Amino acid sequence: MFSRAYKAAVSLPPLIWVTLFLLVPYLLMFCYSFWTVAGGNVVHQWNLSNYGDLITKDVYRATLFRSMRIAARVTIFALLLGYPLAYFLSFYAGARKNLFYQLVIIPLWVSYLVRAYAWKTILGTDGVLNTLLQFLHITQHPVDSLLYSPFAVVLTLTHIYTPFVVLPIYAALEHIPRTLVEASNDLGASPAQTFWRVIFPLSVPGMVAGATFAFVLSLGDFLAPQLLGGPSGIMISNIVVSLFGAAFNWPLGAAISFCILVLVVSLLALTERLEKKWSYS
Amino acid sequence: MELLVSTGAHASRKLRWLSVHSVAVYAFLYLPIVTLIVYSFNGAGVGGFPPRNLTLNWYRILWQDDPIWVSVQNSLIVAASAVGIALGFGIPAALALDRADFPGKAIFRRLVLLPLILPGIITGLSILMLVNVAQVKLSLWTIILGHGTALISVATTEVFAGLQKLDRAQEEASLDLGANYWQTFWRITLPNLKLPIIGAALLIFTLSMDEIAVSFFLIGRDNTLPLEIWGRLRRGITPEINAISTVIFVFSLVAIVLWYRMRMPAEIPAEMPAENSVSYL
């Protein structure tokens, strides 16, 4: 139905733009990761020493693993908070369904930086929570360990990514034909059996989609750890930021970035397969 | 659905538990936002419970704070330009993915969507390397390039979803009746995609206004609002930041309400790109 000229006209401009301003930059990053820094300049001398550093120096490996642990915690908490909410929205919200759905989305319209900052004002030594606890005479002295800890980072990221988990689970639950649920009930399954044998398995692709989002986005976050993490809450992106800033080692930063890219892309490939395998159609 | 609800004491206990959980999750999602707004009126600073000396002083200081308003203006320029670039290349990209076959199409699809899921700093620093190699000076233009390119993903996702629902017969009829491709595009295809395009534009605008990770490395001398706030957070915090956040939140809310008013007759609920993108990456 569409001529060659039409196809070329719609394909070429985005193809050229995306190649020039996405593909080339990512490839450039790949090249940089094999170069080195000498005397405050980037030297175009191909070698594997950056990747060698990543393997041999503990600080990078430890930070990457810490980031993955934090991201995994965020994902689990977001699923625990988000799944029942999505289930409630889909099956029990009744006439108010749309309103409740919008209430999940509205926080996404508040700047992410601003929400992280708000948690900082809540968790700080003189913050809202500490002064509230003292006001209620629950504690006598401020609890110092709330802010500047991995806990603060996990809390903030869970807050930010819970809506991202709710939305795909809700979409998956909405797509379950209600006749299936009724059939299960009619055939004598208990509500628990209906949930675990019918509803839950059909919602797994939505969970996988939401969990992927939460994990990948929190893995690469640098803002929450910088604002609320303190020294013990540093994540891998903070190292990249410092390598591209004050520490001036672009090649090493590029090598770390490339590893994150590979990690993210392979994770996506994996979850895409899982979603396809478990999807109902 | 009522069938599910009305099965005895067990079900009502489950419903009560689900409701309590949902209320708790909503409280968690809104706690920082409410705190933020309340303390923007707090004369005594960003923390401290209970809030005291309620005042509009922070809004007055904000009103006279020129650097903030310059950064707001910069952010508006960047966001509007990013919408232009992202739609300008994202709409044809969606058409291409829907209707054309070309070598590397699968890679192209993944590449376009990559910035949505990859940590923003990686996209940002990759483009920084290109800018650096091309010896272009950092300015608002480089941020516009970064935002526009990264957000093509959003335009493509939304418009592609819209194209799946489009009735091809109208376009065929138009072509059969002698209109050329260009006329068909402007008079049939584009008007039919009005809602996804407006939705994408709003989303791109908001995401760009809030963007910090891609901008982080591409910033020249002119700050965008999030980077201005970021800079101030490092120097010490006052409720003035709460005040500007509240003002922007109110504007976003108005935008959302207007958008749903417009969209309501067409379809509900809205899809966030978050829903689609993972499944089709």
Coordinates of C-alpha atoms in Angstrom, one line a residue:
Chain A
M1 CA 0.0 0.0 0.0
F2 CA 2.9 2.4 0.7
S3 CA 5.4 3.3 -2.0
R4 CA 9.1 3.0 -1.7
A5 CA 9.4 6.8 -1.6
Y6 CA 6.9 7.0 1.3
K7 CA 8.9 4.3 3.2
A8 CA 12.2 6.1 2.6
A9 CA 10.7 9.5 3.6
V10 CA 9.5 8.2 7.0
S11 CA 12.5 5.9 7.6
L12 CA 15.5 8.0 6.6
P13 CA 15.3 11.1 8.7
P14 CA 14.9 9.3 12.1
L15 CA 17.4 6.7 11.0
I16 CA 20.0 9.3 10.2
W17 CA 19.3 11.3 13.4
V18 CA 19.3 8.4 15.7
T19 CA 22.5 7.0 14.1
L20 CA 24.3 10.3 14.4
F21 CA 23.1 11.3 17.9
L22 CA 22.6 8.0 19.7
L23 CA 24.5 5.2 17.9
V24 CA 27.7 7.2 17.2
P25 CA 27.8 8.5 20.8
Y26 CA 27.3 5.0 22.3
L27 CA 30.0 3.7 19.9
L28 CA 32.3 6.6 20.9
M29 CA 31.8 5.6 24.5
F30 CA 32.9 2.1 23.6
C31 CA 36.0 3.4 21.9
Y32 CA 36.8 5.7 24.9
S33 CA 36.7 2.7 27.2
F34 CA 39.9 1.3 25.5
W35 CA 41.8 4.6 25.8
T36 CA 43.8 6.0 28.7
V37 CA 44.6 9.2 30.5
A38 CA 48.1 10.5 30.6
G39 CA 49.1 13.9 32.0
G40 CA 45.6 15.2 32.2
N41 CA 44.8 14.3 28.6
V42 CA 43.0 11.5 27.0
V43 CA 45.4 9.4 24.9
H44 CA 44.1 7.4 22.0
Q45 CA 46.1 4.3 22.8
W46 CA 44.1 1.1 22.5
N47 CA 44.4 -1.1 25.6
L48 CA 42.4 -3.2 28.1
S49 CA 43.7 -1.6 31.3
N50 CA 40.4 0.1 32.2
Y51 CA 38.6 -3.3 32.1
G52 CA 41.6 -4.7 34.0
D53 CA 41.0 -2.1 36.7
L54 CA 37.4 -3.0 36.9
I55 CA 38.2 -6.6 37.5
T56 CA 41.1 -6.2 39.9
K57 CA 40.2 -3.1 42.0
D58 CA 37.7 -3.9 44.7
V59 CA 36.1 -0.5 44.9
Y60 CA 34.4 -0.8 41.5
R61 CA 33.2 -4.3 42.0
A62 CA 32.0 -3.6 45.5
T63 CA 30.1 -0.5 44.4
L64 CA 28.5 -2.4 41.5
F65 CA 27.4 -5.2 43.8
R66 CA 26.1 -2.7 46.3
S67 CA 24.1 -0.9 43.6
M68 CA 22.6 -4.3 42.5
R69 CA 21.7 -5.1 46.1
I70 CA 20.0 -1.7 46.6
A71 CA 18.2 -2.1 43.2
A72 CA 17.1 -5.6 44.2
R73 CA 15.7 -4.3 47.5
V74 CA 13.9 -1.5 45.8
T75 CA 12.4 -3.9 43.3
I76 CA 11.2 -6.3 46.0
F77 CA 9.7 -3.5 48.1
A78 CA 8.0 -1.9 45.1
L79 CA 6.5 -5.3 44.2
L80 CA 5.3 -5.9 47.7
L81 CA 3.7 -2.4 47.9
G82 CA 2.6 -2.3 44.3
Y83 CA 1.0 -5.7 43.6
P84 CA -1.7 -5.6 46.2
L85 CA -2.5 -2.0 45.2
A86 CA -2.8 -3.0 41.5
Y87 CA -4.9 -5.9 42.5
F88 CA -7.2 -3.7 44.6
L89 CA -7.5 -1.2 41.7
S90 CA -8.4 -3.9 39.1
F91 CA -10.8 -6.0 41.1
Y92 CA -12.2 -4.0 43.9
A93 CA -12.0 -0.3 43.1
G94 CA -15.5 -0.3 41.4
A95 CA -16.8 3.0 40.1
R96 CA -13.8 4.9 41.5
K97 CA -11.3 2.9 39.5
N98 CA -10.3 5.7 37.3
L99 CA -9.8 8.2 40.1
F100 CA -7.6 5.7 42.1
Y101 CA -5.6 5.0 38.9
Q102 CA -4.9 8.7 38.4
L103 CA -3.9 9.0 42.0
V104 CA -1.1 6.5 41.2
I105 CA 0.1 8.6 38.3
I106 CA 0.0 12.1 39.8
P107 CA 3.1 11.6 41.9
L108 CA 5.0 10.9 38.7
W109 CA 4.3 14.5 37.6
V110 CA 6.2 15.9 40.6
S111 CA 9.8 16.4 39.8
Y112 CA 11.9 13.4 40.8
L113 CA 14.6 15.6 42.2
V114 CA 12.1 17.5 44.3
R115 CA 10.7 14.2 45.7
A116 CA 14.2 13.0 46.6
Y117 CA 14.8 16.4 48.3
A118 CA 11.5 16.1 50.2
W119 CA 12.6 12.8 51.7
K120 CA 15.8 14.6 52.7
T121 CA 13.8 17.2 54.6
I122 CA 11.8 14.4 56.2
L123 CA 14.7 12.1 57.2
G124 CA 17.3 14.6 58.3
T125 CA 18.6 15.1 61.9
D126 CA 16.4 18.1 62.3
G127 CA 14.0 16.8 59.8
V128 CA 10.2 16.4 60.0
L129 CA 10.3 12.7 61.2
N130 CA 12.9 13.2 63.9
T131 CA 11.2 16.3 65.3
L132 CA 7.9 14.6 65.1
L133 CA 9.3 11.6 67.1
Q134 CA 10.6 14.0 69.7
F135 CA 7.4 16.0 69.7
L136 CA 5.5 12.8 70.5
H137 CA 8.2 11.9 73.1
I138 CA 8.9 8.6 71.4
T139 CA 12.6 9.4 71.2
Q140 CA 14.6 11.9 73.3
H141 CA 17.3 12.5 70.8
P142 CA 17.3 12.7 67.0
V143 CA 17.9 9.4 65.2
D144 CA 21.0 10.1 63.1
S145 CA 21.1 7.0 61.0
L146 CA 17.9 7.8 59.0
L147 CA 19.6 10.0 56.4
Y148 CA 22.9 9.4 54.7
S149 CA 22.5 5.6 54.6
P150 CA 21.6 2.9 52.1
F151 CA 18.2 2.8 53.9
A152 CA 17.4 6.4 52.9
V153 CA 18.3 5.5 49.3
V154 CA 16.2 2.4 49.2
L155 CA 13.2 4.3 50.8
T156 CA 13.4 7.1 48.2
L157 CA 13.9 4.9 45.2
T158 CA 11.0 2.6 46.4
H159 CA 8.9 5.7 46.6
I160 CA 9.8 6.8 43.1
Y161 CA 9.5 3.5 41.3
T162 CA 6.4 2.0 43.0
P163 CA 4.1 3.7 40.5
F164 CA 6.2 2.2 37.7
V165 CA 5.5 -1.3 39.1
V166 CA 1.8 -0.7 39.8
L167 CA 1.0 0.4 36.2
P168 CA 2.1 -2.7 34.2
I169 CA 0.7 -5.1 36.9
Y170 CA -2.6 -3.2 36.7
A171 CA -2.5 -3.4 32.9
A172 CA -1.9 -7.2 33.1
L173 CA -4.7 -7.7 35.6
E174 CA -7.1 -5.6 33.5
H175 CA -6.4 -7.9 30.5
I176 CA -7.4 -11.1 32.4
P177 CA -10.8 -12.1 31.0
R178 CA -13.2 -12.0 33.9
T179 CA -14.9 -15.0 32.5
L180 CA -11.8 -17.0 33.5
V181 CA -12.2 -15.9 37.1
E182 CA -15.9 -16.7 37.1
A183 CA -15.3 -20.1 35.6
S184 CA -12.7 -20.9 38.3
N185 CA -15.2 -19.9 41.0
D186 CA -18.1 -21.8 39.4
L187 CA -16.0 -24.9 39.2
G188 CA -15.5 -24.9 42.9
A189 CA -12.1 -23.2 43.4
S190 CA -11.8 -21.3 46.6
P191 CA -10.9 -17.5 46.3
A192 CA -7.4 -18.3 47.3
Q193 CA -7.1 -21.1 44.7
T194 CA -8.6 -18.8 42.0
F195 CA -6.0 -16.1 42.9
W196 CA -3.0 -18.4 43.0
R197 CA -3.9 -20.7 40.1
V198 CA -5.6 -18.2 37.7
I199 CA -5.0 -14.5 38.4
F200 CA -1.5 -14.6 39.7
P201 CA 0.1 -16.6 36.9
L202 CA -1.6 -14.4 34.3
S203 CA -0.2 -11.2 36.0
V204 CA 3.4 -12.5 36.0
P205 CA 4.3 -10.7 32.7
G206 CA 3.2 -7.4 34.2
M207 CA 5.2 -8.1 37.3
V208 CA 8.3 -8.9 35.2
A209 CA 7.8 -5.6 33.2
G210 CA 7.4 -3.5 36.4
A211 CA 10.3 -5.3 38.2
T212 CA 12.6 -4.8 35.2
F213 CA 11.8 -1.1 35.2
A214 CA 12.3 -0.7 38.9
F215 CA 15.6 -2.7 39.0
V216 CA 17.2 -1.1 35.9
L217 CA 16.2 2.5 36.7
S218 CA 17.3 2.3 40.3
L219 CA 20.5 0.5 39.5
G220 CA 21.7 3.5 37.4
D221 CA 20.4 6.2 39.7
F222 CA 22.9 8.8 40.9
L223 CA 20.7 11.5 42.4
A224 CA 19.2 9.7 45.4
P225 CA 22.5 8.3 46.5
Q226 CA 24.2 11.7 46.1
L227 CA 21.5 13.5 48.0
L228 CA 20.6 10.9 50.7
G229 CA 23.2 8.1 50.5
G230 CA 26.2 9.4 52.3
P231 CA 29.5 7.6 52.0
S232 CA 27.9 4.2 52.7
G233 CA 25.2 4.7 50.1
I234 CA 27.4 5.5 47.0
M235 CA 26.2 3.8 43.9
I236 CA 27.9 2.9 40.6
S237 CA 26.6 6.0 38.7
N238 CA 28.2 8.2 41.4
I239 CA 31.6 6.8 40.5
V240 CA 30.9 7.4 36.8
V241 CA 29.9 11.0 37.6
S242 CA 33.1 11.6 39.6
L243 CA 35.2 10.0 36.9
F244 CA 33.8 12.4 34.3
G245 CA 34.1 15.3 36.7
A246 CA 36.7 16.0 39.4
A247 CA 38.5 12.7 39.0
F248 CA 38.9 13.3 35.2
N249 CA 39.2 9.8 33.9
W250 CA 36.8 9.6 31.0
P251 CA 38.1 6.3 29.7
L252 CA 37.6 4.5 33.0
G253 CA 34.2 6.1 33.3
A254 CA 33.3 5.0 29.8
A255 CA 34.4 1.4 30.6
I256 CA 32.1 1.3 33.6
S257 CA 29.3 2.9 31.6
F258 CA 29.7 0.3 28.9
C259 CA 29.5 -2.5 31.5
I260 CA 26.2 -1.0 32.8
L261 CA 24.9 -0.8 29.2
V262 CA 25.7 -4.4 28.6
L263 CA 24.1 -5.4 31.9
V264 CA 21.0 -3.4 31.2
V265 CA 20.6 -4.7 27.6
S266 CA 21.1 -8.3 28.6
L267 CA 18.7 -8.0 31.4
L268 CA 16.1 -6.6 29.0
A269 CA 16.7 -9.4 26.5
L270 CA 16.2 -11.9 29.3
T271 CA 13.0 -10.4 30.8
E272 CA 11.6 -9.9 27.3
R273 CA 11.9 -13.7 26.7
L274 CA 10.4 -14.4 30.1
E275 CA 7.4 -12.1 29.4
K276 CA 6.8 -13.8 26.0
K277 CA 7.1 -17.2 27.6
W278 CA 4.6 -16.5 30.4
S279 CA 2.3 -14.2 28.6
Y280 CA -1.3 -15.2 28.0
S281 CA -2.6 -15.2 24.5
Chain B
M1 CA -16.8 -8.4 39.6
E2 CA -19.4 -8.1 42.4
L3 CA -19.5 -11.9 42.3
L4 CA -15.9 -11.9 43.6
V5 CA -16.6 -9.5 46.4
S6 CA -19.6 -11.1 47.9
T7 CA -18.4 -14.4 49.1
G8 CA -18.6 -14.3 52.9
A9 CA -16.5 -13.2 55.8
H10 CA -13.2 -14.4 54.4
A11 CA -13.6 -12.2 51.3
S12 CA -14.6 -9.1 53.4
R13 CA -11.5 -9.6 55.6
K14 CA -9.4 -9.8 52.5
L15 CA -11.0 -6.7 51.1
R16 CA -10.4 -4.8 54.3
W17 CA -6.8 -5.8 54.3
L18 CA -6.4 -4.8 50.7
S19 CA -8.0 -1.4 51.4
V20 CA -5.8 -0.7 54.4
H21 CA -2.7 -1.7 52.3
S22 CA -3.8 0.6 49.4
V23 CA -4.4 3.5 51.7
A24 CA -1.0 3.0 53.3
V25 CA 0.7 2.9 49.8
Y26 CA -1.1 6.1 48.8
A27 CA 0.0 7.7 52.0
F28 CA 3.6 6.6 51.3
L29 CA 3.3 8.1 47.7
Y30 CA 1.9 11.4 48.9
L31 CA 3.7 11.9 52.2
P32 CA 6.7 13.7 50.6
I33 CA 4.5 15.8 48.3
V34 CA 2.3 17.0 51.2
T35 CA 5.3 17.7 53.4
L36 CA 6.9 19.7 50.6
I37 CA 3.8 21.8 50.1
V38 CA 3.2 22.3 53.9
Y39 CA 6.7 23.4 54.6
S40 CA 6.7 25.9 51.7
F41 CA 4.6 28.0 54.2
N42 CA 6.8 27.3 57.2
G43 CA 8.6 30.3 58.5
A44 CA 11.0 28.2 60.6
G45 CA 12.8 26.4 57.8
V46 CA 12.5 23.1 55.9
G47 CA 12.2 20.8 59.0
G48 CA 10.8 20.9 62.5
F49 CA 7.5 19.5 63.6
P50 CA 5.0 21.0 64.1
P51 CA 5.3 23.6 61.3
R52 CA 5.3 27.1 62.8
N53 CA 5.2 30.8 61.8
L54 CA 3.1 30.2 58.7
T55 CA 4.1 32.7 56.1
L56 CA 4.1 33.5 52.4
N57 CA 7.6 34.9 52.8
W58 CA 9.3 32.1 50.8
Y59 CA 7.0 32.8 47.9
R60 CA 7.9 36.5 48.0
I61 CA 11.6 35.6 48.1
L62 CA 11.0 33.2 45.2
W63 CA 9.2 35.9 43.2
Q64 CA 12.2 38.2 43.5
D65 CA 14.7 35.5 42.8
D66 CA 15.9 36.2 39.2
P67 CA 18.3 33.3 38.7
I68 CA 15.4 30.9 39.4
W69 CA 13.1 32.5 36.8
V70 CA 15.9 32.7 34.2
S71 CA 16.4 28.9 34.8
V72 CA 12.6 28.4 34.5
Q73 CA 12.7 30.3 31.2
N74 CA 15.6 28.1 30.0
S75 CA 13.8 25.0 30.9
L76 CA 10.7 26.1 29.0
I77 CA 12.8 26.8 25.9
V78 CA 14.6 23.4 26.2
A79 CA 11.3 21.5 26.8
A80 CA 9.5 23.2 23.9
S81 CA 12.5 22.5 21.6
A82 CA 12.8 18.9 22.8
V83 CA 9.1 18.4 22.0
G84 CA 9.8 19.7 18.5
I85 CA 12.8 17.4 17.9
A86 CA 11.2 14.3 19.5
L87 CA 8.0 14.6 17.6
G88 CA 9.7 15.6 14.4
F89 CA 11.7 12.4 14.4
G90 CA 9.5 10.2 16.6
I91 CA 6.4 10.4 14.4
P92 CA 8.2 9.3 11.2
A93 CA 10.1 6.6 13.3
A94 CA 6.7 5.2 14.5
L95 CA 5.4 5.2 10.9
A96 CA 8.6 3.5 9.7
L97 CA 8.4 0.8 12.4
D98 CA 4.8 0.2 11.5
R99 CA 5.0 0.2 7.7
A100 CA 8.5 0.0 6.3
D101 CA 11.0 -2.8 6.2
F102 CA 14.6 -1.9 6.1
P103 CA 17.9 -3.5 7.1
G104 CA 18.6 -3.1 10.8
K105 CA 15.0 -2.4 11.7
A106 CA 15.1 -4.5 14.9
I107 CA 18.3 -2.8 16.0
F108 CA 16.8 0.6 15.2
R109 CA 13.8 -0.1 17.3
R110 CA 15.9 -1.1 20.3
L111 CA 18.3 1.8 19.8
V112 CA 15.4 4.4 19.8
L113 CA 14.0 3.0 23.0
L114 CA 17.4 2.6 24.8
P115 CA 17.5 6.1 26.4
L116 CA 14.2 5.3 28.1
I117 CA 15.7 2.5 30.1
L118 CA 19.4 3.2 30.2
P119 CA 20.6 5.4 33.1
G120 CA 20.3 9.0 31.9
I121 CA 23.9 9.8 32.7
I122 CA 25.2 7.2 30.2
T123 CA 23.2 8.8 27.4
G124 CA 24.3 12.2 28.6
L125 CA 28.0 11.4 28.7
S126 CA 27.9 9.6 25.4
I127 CA 26.5 12.7 23.7
L128 CA 29.1 14.7 25.7
M129 CA 31.8 12.7 24.0
L130 CA 30.3 13.4 20.6
V131 CA 30.0 17.1 21.3
N132 CA 33.6 17.0 22.6
V133 CA 35.0 15.3 19.5
A134 CA 33.1 17.7 17.3
Q135 CA 34.5 20.6 19.4
V136 CA 31.1 22.2 20.0
K137 CA 30.7 24.4 23.0
L138 CA 28.3 23.3 25.7
S139 CA 25.2 25.4 25.9
L140 CA 21.4 25.2 26.0
W141 CA 21.7 23.8 22.4
T142 CA 23.5 20.7 23.6
I143 CA 20.9 20.1 26.3
I144 CA 18.2 20.5 23.6
L145 CA 20.0 17.9 21.5
G146 CA 20.2 15.5 24.4
H147 CA 16.6 15.8 25.5
G148 CA 15.2 15.8 22.0
T149 CA 17.1 12.7 21.0
A150 CA 16.6 10.8 24.3
L151 CA 12.8 11.5 24.2
I152 CA 12.2 10.4 20.6
S153 CA 11.6 7.1 22.5
V154 CA 8.5 8.5 24.1
A155 CA 7.1 10.0 20.9
T156 CA 7.7 6.7 19.0
T157 CA 6.1 4.5 21.7
E158 CA 3.0 6.6 22.0
V159 CA 2.5 7.2 18.3
F160 CA 3.3 3.5 17.5
A161 CA 0.6 2.4 20.0
G162 CA -1.8 4.9 18.3
L163 CA -1.0 3.5 14.8
Q164 CA -2.0 0.0 16.0
K165 CA -5.5 1.2 16.6
L166 CA -5.7 3.2 13.4
D167 CA -8.1 2.0 10.7
R168 CA -6.0 1.6 7.6
A169 CA -9.1 1.7 5.3
Q170 CA -9.3 5.5 5.6
E171 CA -5.8 5.9 4.3
E172 CA -6.4 3.4 1.6
A173 CA -9.6 5.2 0.5
S174 CA -7.8 8.5 0.5
L175 CA -5.0 7.1 -1.7
D176 CA -7.5 5.4 -4.0
L177 CA -9.5 8.6 -4.4
G178 CA -6.4 10.3 -5.8
A179 CA -4.8 12.1 -2.8
N180 CA -1.1 11.8 -2.8
Y181 CA 0.9 10.5 0.2
W182 CA 1.6 13.9 1.5
Q183 CA -2.1 14.9 1.5
T184 CA -3.1 11.6 3.0
F185 CA -0.5 12.1 5.8
W186 CA -1.7 15.6 6.7
R187 CA -5.5 15.1 6.2
I188 CA -6.0 11.5 7.4
T189 CA -3.0 10.0 9.3
L190 CA -2.1 13.0 11.4
P191 CA -5.6 14.0 12.5
N192 CA -6.3 10.4 13.5
L193 CA -3.1 10.4 15.7
K194 CA -4.1 13.7 17.4
L195 CA -4.5 12.2 20.9
P196 CA -1.4 10.1 21.0
I197 CA 0.6 13.0 19.6
I198 CA -0.7 15.5 22.2
G199 CA -0.2 13.0 24.9
A200 CA 3.4 12.4 23.8
A201 CA 4.0 16.1 23.6
L202 CA 2.8 16.7 27.2
L203 CA 4.8 13.8 28.5
I204 CA 7.9 14.9 26.7
F205 CA 7.5 18.4 27.9
T206 CA 7.1 17.3 31.5
L207 CA 10.0 14.8 31.3
S208 CA 12.2 17.4 29.8
M209 CA 11.3 20.0 32.5
D210 CA 12.3 17.5 35.2
E211 CA 15.3 16.0 33.4
I212 CA 18.6 16.1 35.3
A213 CA 20.7 13.0 34.4
V214 CA 21.1 13.6 30.6
S215 CA 21.5 17.4 31.2
F216 CA 24.1 16.9 33.9
F217 CA 27.0 16.6 31.5
L218 CA 25.6 18.7 28.7
I219 CA 25.1 21.9 30.7
G220 CA 26.9 25.0 29.6
R221 CA 26.7 28.3 31.5
D222 CA 22.9 28.5 31.5
N223 CA 21.1 26.4 34.0
T224 CA 17.8 24.6 33.6
L225 CA 15.5 24.6 36.6
P226 CA 16.4 21.2 37.9
L227 CA 20.1 21.9 37.7
E228 CA 19.6 25.3 39.4
I229 CA 17.8 23.5 42.2
W230 CA 20.5 20.8 42.3
G231 CA 23.1 23.5 42.7
R232 CA 21.2 25.2 45.5
L233 CA 20.7 21.8 47.3
R234 CA 24.4 21.5 47.6
R235 CA 24.8 25.0 49.1
G236 CA 22.1 24.5 51.8
I237 CA 18.4 24.3 51.7
T238 CA 15.5 26.7 52.4
P239 CA 11.8 26.4 51.9
E240 CA 12.2 28.5 48.8
I241 CA 12.9 25.2 47.0
N242 CA 9.6 23.9 48.4
A243 CA 7.9 27.0 47.1
I244 CA 9.1 26.7 43.5
S245 CA 8.3 23.0 43.6
T246 CA 4.8 23.7 44.8
V247 CA 4.2 26.3 42.1
I248 CA 5.4 23.8 39.4
F249 CA 3.2 21.0 41.0
V250 CA 0.1 23.2 40.7
F251 CA 0.9 24.0 37.1
S252 CA 1.4 20.2 36.3
L253 CA -1.9 19.4 38.0
V254 CA -3.7 21.9 35.9
A255 CA -2.1 20.5 32.8
I256 CA -3.2 16.9 33.8
V257 CA -6.7 18.0 34.5
L258 CA -7.0 19.8 31.1
W259 CA -5.5 16.8 29.3
Y260 CA -8.0 14.4 30.8
R261 CA -10.9 16.7 30.1
M262 CA -9.7 16.6 26.5
R263 CA -9.1 12.9 26.4
M264 CA -12.0 11.7 28.4
P265 CA -14.5 11.2 25.5
A266 CA -11.9 9.3 23.5
E267 CA -10.6 6.6 25.9
I268 CA -9.7 5.9 29.4
P269 CA -7.5 5.0 31.1
A270 CA -4.4 6.6 29.7
E271 CA -1.4 4.5 29.0
M272 CA 2.0 5.6 30.3
P273 CA 4.9 4.8 28.0
A274 CA 6.2 2.8 30.9
E275 CA 3.5 0.2 30.1
N276 CA 4.5 -0.4 26.5
S277 CA 8.1 0.2 26.3
V278 CA 9.6 -2.8 28.1
S279 CA 7.3 -5.2 26.3
Y280 CA 8.4 -4.0 23.0
L281 CA 12.0 -3.4 23.5

